[in-house]
Coordinates of C-alpha atoms in Angstrom, one line a residue:
X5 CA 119.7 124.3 119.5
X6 CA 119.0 120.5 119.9
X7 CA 121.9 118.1 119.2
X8 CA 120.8 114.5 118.3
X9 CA 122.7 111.0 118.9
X10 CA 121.3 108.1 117.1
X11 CA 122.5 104.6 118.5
X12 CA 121.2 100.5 117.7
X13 CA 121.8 100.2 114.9
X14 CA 123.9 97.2 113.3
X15 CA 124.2 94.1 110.9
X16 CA 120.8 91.7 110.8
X17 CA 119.3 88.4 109.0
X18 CA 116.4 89.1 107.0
X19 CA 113.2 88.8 109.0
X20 CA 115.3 90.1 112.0
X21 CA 114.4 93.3 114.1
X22 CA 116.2 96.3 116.0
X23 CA 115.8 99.1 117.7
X24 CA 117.0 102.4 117.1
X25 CA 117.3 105.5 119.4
X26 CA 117.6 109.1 119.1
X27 CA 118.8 110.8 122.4
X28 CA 118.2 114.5 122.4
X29 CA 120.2 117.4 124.0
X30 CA 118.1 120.9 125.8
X31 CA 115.3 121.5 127.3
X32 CA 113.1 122.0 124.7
X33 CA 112.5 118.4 122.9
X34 CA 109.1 118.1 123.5
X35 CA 108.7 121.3 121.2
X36 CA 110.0 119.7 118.4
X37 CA 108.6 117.3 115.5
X38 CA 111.0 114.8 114.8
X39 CA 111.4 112.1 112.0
X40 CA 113.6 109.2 110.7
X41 CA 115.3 109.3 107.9
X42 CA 117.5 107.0 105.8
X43 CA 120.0 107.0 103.1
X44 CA 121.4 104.0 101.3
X45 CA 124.7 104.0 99.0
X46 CA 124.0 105.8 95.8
X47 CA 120.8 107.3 96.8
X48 CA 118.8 110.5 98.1
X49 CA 117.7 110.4 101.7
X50 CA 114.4 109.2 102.1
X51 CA 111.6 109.6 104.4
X52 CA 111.0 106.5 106.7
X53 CA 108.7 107.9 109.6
X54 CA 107.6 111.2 111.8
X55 CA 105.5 111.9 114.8
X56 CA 104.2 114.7 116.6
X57 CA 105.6 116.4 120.2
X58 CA 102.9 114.6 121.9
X59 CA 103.9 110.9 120.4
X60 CA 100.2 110.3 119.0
X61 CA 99.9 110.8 115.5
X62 CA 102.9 108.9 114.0
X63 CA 103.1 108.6 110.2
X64 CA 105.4 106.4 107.9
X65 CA 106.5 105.8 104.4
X66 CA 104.8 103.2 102.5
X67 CA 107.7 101.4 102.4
X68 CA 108.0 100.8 105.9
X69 CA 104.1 100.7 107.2
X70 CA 103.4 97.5 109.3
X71 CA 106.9 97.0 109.9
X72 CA 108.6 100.2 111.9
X73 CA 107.1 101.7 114.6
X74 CA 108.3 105.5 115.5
X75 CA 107.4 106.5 119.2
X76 CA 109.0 109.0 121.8
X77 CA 110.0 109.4 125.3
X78 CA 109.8 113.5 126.1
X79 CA 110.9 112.8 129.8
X80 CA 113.7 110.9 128.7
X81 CA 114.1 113.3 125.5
X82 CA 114.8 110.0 123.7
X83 CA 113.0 109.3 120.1
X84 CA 113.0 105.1 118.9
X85 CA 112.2 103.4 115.6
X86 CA 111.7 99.6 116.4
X87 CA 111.9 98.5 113.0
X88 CA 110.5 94.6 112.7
X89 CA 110.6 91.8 109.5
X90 CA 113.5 93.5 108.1
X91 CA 114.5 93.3 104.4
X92 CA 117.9 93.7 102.4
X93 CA 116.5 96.9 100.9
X94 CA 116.5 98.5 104.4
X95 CA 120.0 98.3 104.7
X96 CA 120.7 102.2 104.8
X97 CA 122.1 104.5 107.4
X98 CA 119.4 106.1 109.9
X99 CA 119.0 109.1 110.6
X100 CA 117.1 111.6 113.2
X101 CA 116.1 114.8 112.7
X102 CA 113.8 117.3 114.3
X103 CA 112.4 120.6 113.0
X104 CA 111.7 123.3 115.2
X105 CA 107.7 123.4 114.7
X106 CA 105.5 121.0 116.4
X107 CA 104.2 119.6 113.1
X108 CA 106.1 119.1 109.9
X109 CA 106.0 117.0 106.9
X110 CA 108.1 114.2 105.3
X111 CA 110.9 116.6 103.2
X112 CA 114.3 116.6 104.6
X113 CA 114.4 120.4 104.2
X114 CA 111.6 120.8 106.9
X115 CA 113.7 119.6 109.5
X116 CA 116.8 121.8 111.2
X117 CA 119.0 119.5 113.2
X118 CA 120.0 116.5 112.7
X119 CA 122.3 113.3 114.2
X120 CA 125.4 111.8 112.5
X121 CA 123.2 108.3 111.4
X122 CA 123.7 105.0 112.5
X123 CA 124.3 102.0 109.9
X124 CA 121.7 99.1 109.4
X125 CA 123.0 96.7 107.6
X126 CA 120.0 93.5 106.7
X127 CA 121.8 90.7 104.9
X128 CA 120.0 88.0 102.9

């Protein structure tokens, strides 16, 4: 069981940047694949980013490649999406999620646990 806490997320200019966390509860974080997701009003979740246990094969959405940047901590069991040049159509509410494989894909329904989301709101 892994429990998941997303946190940094908030209200931004366009062109502005922040950083989100993921804190993860247990042992066993390094086991898991994890991802970003995001949802904005009216809309299905949507893939934003993933990356491996070992941190070194991230992968993103289109939409976000060249501007987010997933990494993550396993001795801090902490995941983070620094997400830079930030645009109205970002606005959405994050969330992470990890699957219980060390490799998964970019379908919500791969992954098992996820946190409550955190709001980012980009205003023009």
């Amino acid at each position: 069981q892994v429990q998941l806490v997303e946190s940094g997320g908030g209200l931004v200019q366009t062109g502005g940047s922040l950083r989100l966390s993921c804190a993860a509860s247990g042992r066993t974080f390094s086991r898991h694949y994890m991802g970003w997701f995001r949802q904005a009003p009216g809309k299905e979740r949507e893939f934003v980013a993933r990356i491996n246990w070992s941190g070194d094969r991230p992968y993103y959405a289109d939409s976000v490649k060249g501007r987010f940047t997933i990494s993550r901590d396993n001795a801090k069991n902490t995941m983070y999406l620094q997400m830079n040049s930030l645009k109205p159509e970002d606005t959405a509410v994050y969330y992470c999620a990890a699957a219980n494989t060390r490799y998964s894909g970019s379908s919500s329904s791969e992954y098992q646990y996820w946190g409550q989301g955190t709001q980012v709101t980009v205003s023009s």
